[in-house]
XYZ file of C-alpha atoms in Angstrom:
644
model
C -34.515 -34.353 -26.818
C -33.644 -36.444 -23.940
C -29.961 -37.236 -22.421
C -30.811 -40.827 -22.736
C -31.250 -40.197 -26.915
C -28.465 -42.118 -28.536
C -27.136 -39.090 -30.289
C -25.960 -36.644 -27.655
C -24.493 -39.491 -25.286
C -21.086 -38.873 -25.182
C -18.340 -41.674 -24.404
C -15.564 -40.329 -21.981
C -11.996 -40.287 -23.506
C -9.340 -42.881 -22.437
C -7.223 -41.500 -19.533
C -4.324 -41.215 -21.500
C -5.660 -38.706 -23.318
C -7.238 -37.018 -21.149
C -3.471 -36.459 -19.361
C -2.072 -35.686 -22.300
C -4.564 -33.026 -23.202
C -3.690 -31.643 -19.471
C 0.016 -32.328 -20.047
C 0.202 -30.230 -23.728
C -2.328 -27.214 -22.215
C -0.067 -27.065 -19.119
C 3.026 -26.842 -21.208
C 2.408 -24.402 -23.860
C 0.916 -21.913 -20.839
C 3.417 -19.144 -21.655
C 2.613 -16.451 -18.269
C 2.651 -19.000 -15.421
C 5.456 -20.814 -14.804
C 3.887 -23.777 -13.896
C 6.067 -27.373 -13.147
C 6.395 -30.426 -10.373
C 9.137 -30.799 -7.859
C 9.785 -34.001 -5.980
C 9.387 -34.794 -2.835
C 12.789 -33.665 -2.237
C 12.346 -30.291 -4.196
C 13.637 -31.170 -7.029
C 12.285 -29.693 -10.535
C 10.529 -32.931 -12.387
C 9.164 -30.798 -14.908
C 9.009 -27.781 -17.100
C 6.813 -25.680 -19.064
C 6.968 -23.421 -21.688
C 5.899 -19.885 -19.008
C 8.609 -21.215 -16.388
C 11.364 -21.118 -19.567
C 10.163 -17.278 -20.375
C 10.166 -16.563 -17.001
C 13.102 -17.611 -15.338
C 14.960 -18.520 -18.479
C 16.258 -21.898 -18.463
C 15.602 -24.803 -20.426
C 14.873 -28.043 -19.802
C 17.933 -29.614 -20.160
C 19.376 -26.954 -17.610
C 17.100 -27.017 -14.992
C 14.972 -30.525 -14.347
C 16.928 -32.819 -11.373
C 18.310 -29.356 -10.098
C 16.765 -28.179 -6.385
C 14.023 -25.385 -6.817
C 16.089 -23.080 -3.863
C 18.366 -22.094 -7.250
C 15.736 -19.694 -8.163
C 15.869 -17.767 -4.475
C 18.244 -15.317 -3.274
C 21.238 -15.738 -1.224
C 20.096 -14.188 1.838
C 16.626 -16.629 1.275
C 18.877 -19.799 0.968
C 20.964 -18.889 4.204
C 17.765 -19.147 5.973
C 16.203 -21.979 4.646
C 13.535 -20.103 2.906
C 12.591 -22.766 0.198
C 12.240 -25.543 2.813
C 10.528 -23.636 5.309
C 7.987 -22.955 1.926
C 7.942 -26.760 1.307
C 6.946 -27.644 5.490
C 4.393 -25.154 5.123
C 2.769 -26.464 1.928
C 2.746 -30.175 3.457
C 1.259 -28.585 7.165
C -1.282 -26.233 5.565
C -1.775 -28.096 2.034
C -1.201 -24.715 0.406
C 1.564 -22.228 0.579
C 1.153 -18.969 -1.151
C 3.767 -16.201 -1.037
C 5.301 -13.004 -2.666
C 8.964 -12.465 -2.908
C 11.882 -11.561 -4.867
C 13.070 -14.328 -7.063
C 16.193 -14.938 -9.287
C 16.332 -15.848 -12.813
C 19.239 -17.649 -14.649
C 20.964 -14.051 -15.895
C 21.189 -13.544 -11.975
C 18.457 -10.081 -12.334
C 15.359 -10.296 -9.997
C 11.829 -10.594 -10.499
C 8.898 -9.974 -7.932
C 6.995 -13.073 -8.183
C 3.582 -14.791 -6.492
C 4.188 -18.558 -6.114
C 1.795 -21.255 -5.306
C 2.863 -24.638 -3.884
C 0.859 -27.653 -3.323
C 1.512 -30.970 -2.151
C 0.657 -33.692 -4.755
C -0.429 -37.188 -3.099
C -1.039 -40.170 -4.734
C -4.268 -42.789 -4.559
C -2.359 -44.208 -0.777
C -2.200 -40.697 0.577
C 1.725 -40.733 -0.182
C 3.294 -37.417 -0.995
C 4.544 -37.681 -4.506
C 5.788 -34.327 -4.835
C 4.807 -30.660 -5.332
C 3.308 -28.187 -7.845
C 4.552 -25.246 -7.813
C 2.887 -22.189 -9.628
C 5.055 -18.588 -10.420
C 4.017 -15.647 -11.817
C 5.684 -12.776 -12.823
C 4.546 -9.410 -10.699
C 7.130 -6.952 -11.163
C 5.327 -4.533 -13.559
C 2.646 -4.299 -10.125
C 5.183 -4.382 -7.575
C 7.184 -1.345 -9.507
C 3.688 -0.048 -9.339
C 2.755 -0.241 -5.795
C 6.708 0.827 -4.621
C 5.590 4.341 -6.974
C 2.477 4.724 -5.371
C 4.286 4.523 -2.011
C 7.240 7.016 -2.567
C 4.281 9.506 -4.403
C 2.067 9.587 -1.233
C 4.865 9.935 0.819
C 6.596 12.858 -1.401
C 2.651 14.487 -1.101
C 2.359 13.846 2.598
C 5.822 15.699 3.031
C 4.924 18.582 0.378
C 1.772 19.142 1.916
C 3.372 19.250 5.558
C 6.056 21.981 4.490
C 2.903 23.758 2.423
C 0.925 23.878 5.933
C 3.939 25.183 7.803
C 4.889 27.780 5.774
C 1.576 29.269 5.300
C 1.191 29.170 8.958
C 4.382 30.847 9.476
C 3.794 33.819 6.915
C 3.073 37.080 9.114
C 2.829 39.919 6.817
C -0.274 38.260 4.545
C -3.374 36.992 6.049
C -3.735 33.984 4.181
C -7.364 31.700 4.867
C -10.013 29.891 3.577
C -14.320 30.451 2.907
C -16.089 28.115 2.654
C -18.928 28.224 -0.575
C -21.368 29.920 1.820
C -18.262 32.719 2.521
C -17.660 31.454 6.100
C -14.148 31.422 7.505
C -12.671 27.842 7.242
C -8.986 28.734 7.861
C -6.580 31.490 9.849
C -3.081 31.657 9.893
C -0.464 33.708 12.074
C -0.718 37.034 9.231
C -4.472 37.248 9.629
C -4.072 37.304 13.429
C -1.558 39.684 12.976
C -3.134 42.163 10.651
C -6.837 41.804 11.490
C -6.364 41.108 15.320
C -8.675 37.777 15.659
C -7.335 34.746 17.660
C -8.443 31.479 15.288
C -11.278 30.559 17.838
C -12.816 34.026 17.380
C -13.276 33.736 13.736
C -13.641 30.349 12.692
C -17.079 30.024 11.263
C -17.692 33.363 10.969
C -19.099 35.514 7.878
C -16.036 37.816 6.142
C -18.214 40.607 6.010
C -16.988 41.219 9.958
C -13.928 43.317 8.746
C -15.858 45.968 6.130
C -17.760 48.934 6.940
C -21.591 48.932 7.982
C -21.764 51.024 4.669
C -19.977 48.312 2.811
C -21.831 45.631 4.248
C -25.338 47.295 3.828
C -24.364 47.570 -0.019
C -23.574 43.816 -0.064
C -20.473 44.310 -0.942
C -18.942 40.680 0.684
C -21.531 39.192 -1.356
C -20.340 41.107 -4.733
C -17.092 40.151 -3.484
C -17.309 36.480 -3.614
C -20.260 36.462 -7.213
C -17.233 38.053 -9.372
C -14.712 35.634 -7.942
C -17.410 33.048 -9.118
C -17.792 34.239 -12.395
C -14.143 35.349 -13.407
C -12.561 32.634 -10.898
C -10.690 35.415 -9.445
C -11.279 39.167 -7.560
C -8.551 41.423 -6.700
C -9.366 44.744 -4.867
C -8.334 47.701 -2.924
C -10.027 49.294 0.005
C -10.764 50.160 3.263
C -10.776 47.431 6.006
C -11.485 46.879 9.261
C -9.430 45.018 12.729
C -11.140 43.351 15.589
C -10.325 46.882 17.780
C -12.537 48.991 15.123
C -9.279 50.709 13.430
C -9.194 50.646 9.613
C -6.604 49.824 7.231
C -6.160 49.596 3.858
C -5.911 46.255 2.563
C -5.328 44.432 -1.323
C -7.901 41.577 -1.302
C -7.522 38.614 -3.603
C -10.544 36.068 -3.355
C -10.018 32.491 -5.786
C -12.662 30.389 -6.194
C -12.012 26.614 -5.610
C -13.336 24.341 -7.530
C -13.090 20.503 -7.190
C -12.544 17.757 -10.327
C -16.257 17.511 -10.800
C -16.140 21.775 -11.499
C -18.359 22.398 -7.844
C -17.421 24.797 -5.909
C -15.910 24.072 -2.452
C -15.028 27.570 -1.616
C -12.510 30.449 -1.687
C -9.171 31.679 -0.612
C -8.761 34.861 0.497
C -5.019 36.969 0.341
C -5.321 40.161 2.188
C -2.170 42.700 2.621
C -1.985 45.632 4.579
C -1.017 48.107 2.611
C -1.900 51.485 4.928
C 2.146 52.650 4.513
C 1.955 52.110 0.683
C -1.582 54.226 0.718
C 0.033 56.625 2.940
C 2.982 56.545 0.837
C 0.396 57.519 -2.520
C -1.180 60.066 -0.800
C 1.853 61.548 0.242
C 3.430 61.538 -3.088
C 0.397 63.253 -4.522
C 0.535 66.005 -2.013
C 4.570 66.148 -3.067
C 3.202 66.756 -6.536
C 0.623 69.316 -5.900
C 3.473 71.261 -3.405
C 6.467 70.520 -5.713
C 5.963 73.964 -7.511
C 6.624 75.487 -4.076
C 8.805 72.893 -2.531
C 11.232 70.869 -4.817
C 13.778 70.115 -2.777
C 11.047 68.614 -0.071
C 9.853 66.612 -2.693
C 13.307 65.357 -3.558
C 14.712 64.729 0.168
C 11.167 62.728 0.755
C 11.876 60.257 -2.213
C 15.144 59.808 -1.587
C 13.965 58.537 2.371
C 11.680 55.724 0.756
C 13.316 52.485 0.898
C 10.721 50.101 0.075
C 9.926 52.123 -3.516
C 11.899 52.326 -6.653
C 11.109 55.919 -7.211
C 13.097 57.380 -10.611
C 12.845 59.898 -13.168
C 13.223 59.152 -16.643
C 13.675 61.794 -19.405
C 11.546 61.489 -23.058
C 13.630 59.094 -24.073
C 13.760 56.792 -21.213
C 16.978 57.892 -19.670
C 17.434 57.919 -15.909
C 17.701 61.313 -13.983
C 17.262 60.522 -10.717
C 17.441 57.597 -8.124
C 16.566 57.243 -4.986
C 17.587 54.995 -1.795
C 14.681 52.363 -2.330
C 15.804 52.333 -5.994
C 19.445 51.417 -4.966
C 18.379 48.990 -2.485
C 15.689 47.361 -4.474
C 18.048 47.148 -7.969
C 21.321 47.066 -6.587
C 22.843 50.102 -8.226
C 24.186 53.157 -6.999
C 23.321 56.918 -8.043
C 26.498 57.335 -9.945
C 26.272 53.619 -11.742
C 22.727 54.401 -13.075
C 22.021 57.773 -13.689
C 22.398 58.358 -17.422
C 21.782 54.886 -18.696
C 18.767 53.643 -20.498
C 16.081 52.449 -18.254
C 15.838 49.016 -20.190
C 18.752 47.730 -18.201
C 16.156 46.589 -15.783
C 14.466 43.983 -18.388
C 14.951 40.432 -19.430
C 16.665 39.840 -22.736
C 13.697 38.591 -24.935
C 11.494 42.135 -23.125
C 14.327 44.563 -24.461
C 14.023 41.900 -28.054
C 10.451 42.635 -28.490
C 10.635 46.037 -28.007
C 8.508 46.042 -24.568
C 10.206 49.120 -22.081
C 9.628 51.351 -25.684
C 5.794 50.042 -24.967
C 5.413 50.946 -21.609
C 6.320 54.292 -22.133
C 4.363 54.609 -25.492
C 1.105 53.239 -23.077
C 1.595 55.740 -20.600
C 1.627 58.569 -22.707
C -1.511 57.275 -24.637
C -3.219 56.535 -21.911
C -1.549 58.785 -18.901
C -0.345 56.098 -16.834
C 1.075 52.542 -17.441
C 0.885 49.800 -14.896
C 2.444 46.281 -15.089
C 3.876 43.384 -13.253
C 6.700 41.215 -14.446
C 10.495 39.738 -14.345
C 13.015 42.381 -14.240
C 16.846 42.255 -13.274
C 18.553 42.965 -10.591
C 22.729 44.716 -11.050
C 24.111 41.137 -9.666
C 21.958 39.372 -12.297
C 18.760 38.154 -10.475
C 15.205 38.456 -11.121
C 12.766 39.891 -9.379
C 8.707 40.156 -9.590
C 7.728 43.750 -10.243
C 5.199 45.643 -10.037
C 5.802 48.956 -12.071
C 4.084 51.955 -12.496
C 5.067 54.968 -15.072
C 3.080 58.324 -15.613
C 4.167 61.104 -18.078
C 5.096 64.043 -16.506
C 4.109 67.432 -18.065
C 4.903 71.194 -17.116
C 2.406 74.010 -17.378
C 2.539 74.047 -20.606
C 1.368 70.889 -20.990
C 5.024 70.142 -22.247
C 6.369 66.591 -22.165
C 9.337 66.912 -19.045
C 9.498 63.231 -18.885
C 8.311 60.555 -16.882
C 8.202 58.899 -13.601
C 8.509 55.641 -12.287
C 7.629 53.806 -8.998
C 8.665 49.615 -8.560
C 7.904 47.724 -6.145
C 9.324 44.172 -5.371
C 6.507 41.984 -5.192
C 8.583 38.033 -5.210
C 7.046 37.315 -1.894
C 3.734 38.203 -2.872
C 3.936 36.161 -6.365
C 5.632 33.474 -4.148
C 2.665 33.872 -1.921
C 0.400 33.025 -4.357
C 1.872 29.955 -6.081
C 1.774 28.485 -3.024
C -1.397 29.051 -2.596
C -2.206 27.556 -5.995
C -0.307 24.073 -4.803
C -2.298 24.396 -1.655
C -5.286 23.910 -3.511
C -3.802 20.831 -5.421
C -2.931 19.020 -2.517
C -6.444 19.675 -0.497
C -8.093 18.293 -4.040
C -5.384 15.142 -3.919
C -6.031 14.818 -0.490
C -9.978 14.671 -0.371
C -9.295 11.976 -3.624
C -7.719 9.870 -1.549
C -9.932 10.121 1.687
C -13.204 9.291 -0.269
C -11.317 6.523 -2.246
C -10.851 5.345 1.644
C -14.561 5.742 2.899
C -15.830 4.136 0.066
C -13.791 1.167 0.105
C -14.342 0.576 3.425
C -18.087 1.241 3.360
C -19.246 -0.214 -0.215
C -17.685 -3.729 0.838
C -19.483 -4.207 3.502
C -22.578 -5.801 2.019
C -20.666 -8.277 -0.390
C -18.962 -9.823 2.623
C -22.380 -10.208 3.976
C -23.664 -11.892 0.868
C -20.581 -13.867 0.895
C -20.627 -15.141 4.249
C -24.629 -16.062 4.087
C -24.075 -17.884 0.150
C -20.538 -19.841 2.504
C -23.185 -20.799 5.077
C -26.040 -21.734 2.253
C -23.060 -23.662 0.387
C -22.359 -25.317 4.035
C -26.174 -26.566 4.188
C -26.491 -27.711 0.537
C -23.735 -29.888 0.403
C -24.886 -31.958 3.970
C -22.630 -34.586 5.202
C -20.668 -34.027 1.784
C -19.822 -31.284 3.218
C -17.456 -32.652 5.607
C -14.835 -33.851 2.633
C -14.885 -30.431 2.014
C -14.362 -28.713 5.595
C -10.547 -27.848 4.554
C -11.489 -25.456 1.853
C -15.023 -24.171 3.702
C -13.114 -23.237 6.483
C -9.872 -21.397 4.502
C -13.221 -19.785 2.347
C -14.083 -18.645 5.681
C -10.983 -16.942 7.110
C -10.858 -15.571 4.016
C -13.625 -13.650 4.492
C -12.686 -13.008 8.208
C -9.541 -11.490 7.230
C -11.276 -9.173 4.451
C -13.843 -8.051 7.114
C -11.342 -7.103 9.691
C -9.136 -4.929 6.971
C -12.645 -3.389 5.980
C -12.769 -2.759 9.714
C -9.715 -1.083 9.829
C -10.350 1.546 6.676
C -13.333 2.584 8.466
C -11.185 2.717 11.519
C -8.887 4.962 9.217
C -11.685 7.113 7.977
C -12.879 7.895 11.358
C -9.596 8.709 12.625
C -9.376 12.658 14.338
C -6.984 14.251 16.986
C -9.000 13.294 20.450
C -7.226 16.743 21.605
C -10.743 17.074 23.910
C -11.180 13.455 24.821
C -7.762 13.024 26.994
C -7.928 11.897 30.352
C -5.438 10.292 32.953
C -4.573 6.818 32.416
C -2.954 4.097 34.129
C -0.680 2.589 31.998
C 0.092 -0.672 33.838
C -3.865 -1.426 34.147
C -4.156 -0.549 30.002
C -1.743 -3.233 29.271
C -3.747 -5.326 31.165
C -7.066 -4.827 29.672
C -5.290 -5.397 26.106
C -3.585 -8.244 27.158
C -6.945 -9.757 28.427
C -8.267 -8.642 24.945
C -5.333 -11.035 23.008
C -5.099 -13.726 25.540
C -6.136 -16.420 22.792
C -3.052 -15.049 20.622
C -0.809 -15.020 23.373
C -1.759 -18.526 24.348
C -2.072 -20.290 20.864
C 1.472 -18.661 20.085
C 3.098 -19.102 23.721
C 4.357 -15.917 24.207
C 5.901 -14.334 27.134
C 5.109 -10.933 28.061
C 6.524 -9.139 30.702
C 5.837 -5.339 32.324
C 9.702 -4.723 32.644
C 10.851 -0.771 34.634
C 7.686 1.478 34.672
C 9.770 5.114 34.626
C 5.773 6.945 34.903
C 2.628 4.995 35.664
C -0.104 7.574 34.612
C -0.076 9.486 30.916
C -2.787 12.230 29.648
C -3.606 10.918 26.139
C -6.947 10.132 24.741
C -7.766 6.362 26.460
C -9.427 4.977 22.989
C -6.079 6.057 21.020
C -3.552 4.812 23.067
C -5.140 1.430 23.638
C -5.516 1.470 19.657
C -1.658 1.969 19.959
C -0.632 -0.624 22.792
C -3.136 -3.515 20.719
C -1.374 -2.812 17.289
C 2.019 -2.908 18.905
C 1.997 -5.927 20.671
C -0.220 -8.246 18.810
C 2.309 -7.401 15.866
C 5.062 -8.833 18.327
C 3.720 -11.871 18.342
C 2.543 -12.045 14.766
C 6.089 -11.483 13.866
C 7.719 -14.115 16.050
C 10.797 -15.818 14.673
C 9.060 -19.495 13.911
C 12.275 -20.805 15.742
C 11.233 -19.415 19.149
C 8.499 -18.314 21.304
C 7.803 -15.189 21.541
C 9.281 -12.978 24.757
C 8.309 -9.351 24.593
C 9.280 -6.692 26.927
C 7.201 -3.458 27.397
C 8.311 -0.546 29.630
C 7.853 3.364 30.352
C 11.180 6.205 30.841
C 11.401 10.053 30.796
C 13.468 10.582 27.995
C 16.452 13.369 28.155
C 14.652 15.650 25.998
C 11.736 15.341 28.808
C 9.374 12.928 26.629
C 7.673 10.084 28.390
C 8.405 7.208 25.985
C 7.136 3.477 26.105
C 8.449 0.660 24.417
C 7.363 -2.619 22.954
C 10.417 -5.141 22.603
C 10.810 -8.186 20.939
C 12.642 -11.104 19.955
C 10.750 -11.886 16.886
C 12.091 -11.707 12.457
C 13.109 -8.248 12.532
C 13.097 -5.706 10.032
C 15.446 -5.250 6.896
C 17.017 -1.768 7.326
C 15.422 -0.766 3.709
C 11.828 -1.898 5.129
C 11.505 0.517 8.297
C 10.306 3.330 6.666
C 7.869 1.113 4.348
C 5.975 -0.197 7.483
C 4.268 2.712 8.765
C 2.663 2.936 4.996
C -1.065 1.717 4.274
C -1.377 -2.000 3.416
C 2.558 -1.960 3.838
C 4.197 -4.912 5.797
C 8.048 -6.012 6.120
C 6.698 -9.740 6.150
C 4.168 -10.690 3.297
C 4.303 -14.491 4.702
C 2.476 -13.197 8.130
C -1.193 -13.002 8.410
C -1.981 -9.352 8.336
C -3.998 -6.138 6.938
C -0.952 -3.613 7.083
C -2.836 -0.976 8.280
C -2.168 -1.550 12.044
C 1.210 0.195 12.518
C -0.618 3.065 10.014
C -2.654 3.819 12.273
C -0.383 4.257 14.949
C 1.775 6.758 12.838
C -1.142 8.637 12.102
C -2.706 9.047 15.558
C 0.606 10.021 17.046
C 0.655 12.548 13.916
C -2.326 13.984 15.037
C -1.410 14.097 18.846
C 2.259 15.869 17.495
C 3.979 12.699 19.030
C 6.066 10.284 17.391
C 7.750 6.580 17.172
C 11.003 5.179 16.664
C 11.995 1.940 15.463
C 15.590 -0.097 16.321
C 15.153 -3.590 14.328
C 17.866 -6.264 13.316
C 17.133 -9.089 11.030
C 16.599 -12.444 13.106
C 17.277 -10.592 16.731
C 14.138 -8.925 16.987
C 12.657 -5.182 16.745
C 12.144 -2.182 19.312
C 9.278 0.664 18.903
C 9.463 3.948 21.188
C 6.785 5.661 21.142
C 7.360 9.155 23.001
C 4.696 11.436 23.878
C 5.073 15.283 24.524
C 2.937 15.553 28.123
């Protein structure tokens, strides 16, 4: 059937209705506030989303000026005008803000205003579109304070393993390679980090050992049970043994692959020493008693006691006192439960251990026990029955050891592995933003210029919104730019050279020169304190073109721009530079929120919000740092200080 067939013409509706049908859809929209101001500002209309939103009626809001929905501090600065000039220069003004509604509480909202003309190009009014975007903005302020809480966690995790120096703490990689060293493994094994990074484990066990594949058994039963603890012989960089307790973990990531192993070794040569001189003690104790008693007594890092059949204490020694906080005369004679939690004595568990190690000839645990002043401890506790010659039950003794660093050890170690898995979430999240985008904004920009060509001369009524299409896009390349930028981003500790600071500005100034000219700014090269700086030349011109093109991008609209930038030895010996300027300045509450990925103080200014992140992060890597003195409508100062 043809259009011209009688029974599918249609006849257009009157204009009336048509405006009404707009007029009834526009007022029952319930999550938009959408209504008309004059041309002075004033609210001509009202829908039913701008009553649920900012909660007046009708009667109490149309003839009243839109600035009552803005904050103080907005209406001391002319905030709603300002919006109103830039709808009428730009013919669209979009922002996100905090707005007020009548009960006085706050909202985050996204409002649209667009100058409304009539049929003689007169402006008639403005429309003026809200919507409610708390719920996201709550959202986005979480997200924020959680990466920053990780970021910190994961620094103190870093520095504390670092710092530990009686456990070599590090990381394998799947193939058993070392990926990590820390101050303990120098310490115990004797291997500076460059000497062992990316070298095979099996370096520190016997030819014997290694012949056997033992490494390789090693790192298959971590695989299979997740975890492998063992005892043995070990060997230093200078060819002297020791004997270590190994713990290997297998790391897995979300998707259950393995991406390798962490490895816990403790020298314990004194505490094997220690064993083999308490067996000898046994085996001479028939000749020597007192020897055997005046040895115990000397060890202070054991908990060495005798306990008759019935689990009362007989003897104490000085590691015992200084370990459990009791004295000889305190102890001896009391039941050897004192030592346990409540709920351990409850269920009947120091009656068990010495009910195993009878049954079984020695009984070996870790757990919680109690300290005299009330404080727990993690133990590890070993009891073995002790018999006479006549195979007569004498009693029982018992060796503790206080193992809280060790356990502490090793729940850090857990969190470690959290925060690598967090951490490699977020990079990929990064790379493949920045990378998968790519070839939409290609398709985009080629269907813009196919669009361009289509519509012909038509398409010059159209040049307003071809060309905003356009810096769109622009805008969305240049952030994609700057993930990548982010993903790329290492410590250039072997690409730093001498540069001349003076002849850097220049080259970035050259680089901005149609910002600086369409914005009229002044800069100026004020005191140069130092000339030359060893940094890595890509980084810090990164740093001087994110500093200073955000000095003009911030400008107060009331002035030009005049920014200052100079170079001082600090008193603590740094050799700082600034960037000063006279521009909006930065809310006390927003200084921290800056430095913060996609984060920006002014939401009005054309930006990405990854600039100043970058800076933070490649003076992060460099172990350098920046400082920020701001005041709202005088301007902002950032110091950047480097450690030369």
């Amino acid at each position: 059937m043809t259009t011209e067939d009688p029974e599918v013409v249609s006849t257009p509706l009157p204009i009336s209705q048509t405006e009404d049908r707009y007029r009834l859809l526009i007022e029952n929209v319930t999550d938009y506030a959408i209504f008309l101001l004059d041309s002075t500002g004033h609210v001509a209309t009202w829908n039913a989303g701008a009553k649920r939103i900012k909660q007046y009626s009708q009667e109490d809001i149309i003839g009243k000026h839109f600035s009552t929905f803005y904050t103080a501090q907005a209406k001391e600065t002319g905030y709603p005008d300002f919006e109103l000039r830039e709808a009428k220069r730009l013919g669209r003004f979009e922002d996100e803000g905090w707005r007020v509604r009548k009960d006085g509480s706050v909202f985050w909202a996204n409002v649209i205003i667009t100058p409304v003309y009539n049929d003689q190009k007169q402006l008639v009014g403005f429309s003026k579109i809200t919507r409610d975007l708390s719920e996201r903005k709550k959202a986005e302020d979480d997200l924020y304070k959680a990466y920053e809480e990780l970021k910190e966690s994961e620094e103190r995790f870093r520095l504390l393993v670092e710092g530990v120096t009686d456990y070599a703490i590090f990381m394998l990689d799947p193939a058993g390679n070392i990926a990590t060293w820390n101050q303990g493994a120098k310490n115990i094994k004797g291997y500076e980090a460059g000497e062992i990074i990316g070298k095979y484990f099996s370096k520190f066990y016997s030819r014997e050992a290694i012949q056997e594949g033992y490494p390789e058994y090693e790192l298959k039963m971590a695989r299979a049970h997740g975890r492998f603890e063992d005892e043995g012989w070990r060997y230093r960089k200078d060819g002297s043994a020791f004997w270590a307790n190994v713990i290997i973990t297998a790391i897995y990531n979300p998707r259950k692959e393995l991406i390798g192993f962490s490895k816990i070794t403790r020298d314990l040569t004194d505490k094997k020493k220690l064993e083999q001189q308490l067996f000898q003690t046994h085996q001479d104790l028939k000749e020597s008693e007192e020897k055997s008693r005046l040895l115990i007594d000397s060890v202070k890092d054991y908990a060495i006691l005798m306990l008759n059949t019935e689990g009362y204490i007989t003897s104490w020694n000085t590691g015992a006192e200084r370990i459990k906080g009791y004295n000889a005369k305190e102890i001896i004679g009391k039941h050897f439960s004192t030592f346990y939690t409540r709920e351990a004595i409850e269920r009947g568990f120091p009656q068990f251990e010495l009910a195993q190690a009878l049954e079984k000839g020695r009984f070996e645990d870790e757990g919680w026990r109690i300290r005299k002043n009330g404080t727990a401890f993690w133990a590890n506790v070993i009891i073995s029955p002790v018999y006479n010659e006549d195979k007569r039950l004498l009693g029982f003794a018992k060796i503790t050891r206080d193992l809280t660093e060790r356990r502490h050890n090793e729940e850090l170690t857990q969190k470690n592995q959290e925060l690598v898995r967090i951490n490699n979430d977020l990079d990929s999240f990064v790379y493949t933003a920045s990378h998968d985008l790519k070839s939409p904004i290609t398709n985009l920009e080629g269907l813009l210029s196919a669009l361009r060509e289509d519509l012909g001369p038509e398409a010059e009524k159209h040049t307003q919104i071809l060309s905003l299409m356009k810096g769109s896009l622009e805008t969305l390349r240049k952030v994609i730019l700057d993930l990548a930028e982010v993903t790329k981003l290492q410590p250039e500790k072997y690409n730093q050279e001498r540069i001349s600071v003076p002849e850097l500005v220049e080259e970035v100034l050259q680089n901005l020169c149609n910002l600086i000219q369409h914005s009229g700014a002044t800069i100026t090269i004020d005191e140069m304190g130092f000339e030359q700086l060893y940094y890595s030349r890509k980084n810090l011109r990164s740093i001087l073109h994110n500093l200073i093109s955000n000095a003009i991008k911030y400008a107060d609209p009331k002035r030009k721009p005049e920014i200052k930038i100079c170079t001082y030895l600090s008193d603590a010996g740094e050799h700082a530079l600034t960037v000063e300027d006279n521009g909006l300045g930065i809310p006390g509450h927003q200084v921290e929120k800056i430095f913060g990925m996609f984060k920006r103080a002014h939401d009005h200014v054309e930006g990405s919000g990854v600039g100043l992140y970058l800076v933070k992060k490649i003076l992060d890597n460099s172990g350098d740092r920046i400082d920020v003195d701001s005041k709202v409508g005088n301007g902002s100062k950032f110091s950047v200080y480097f450690k030369q």
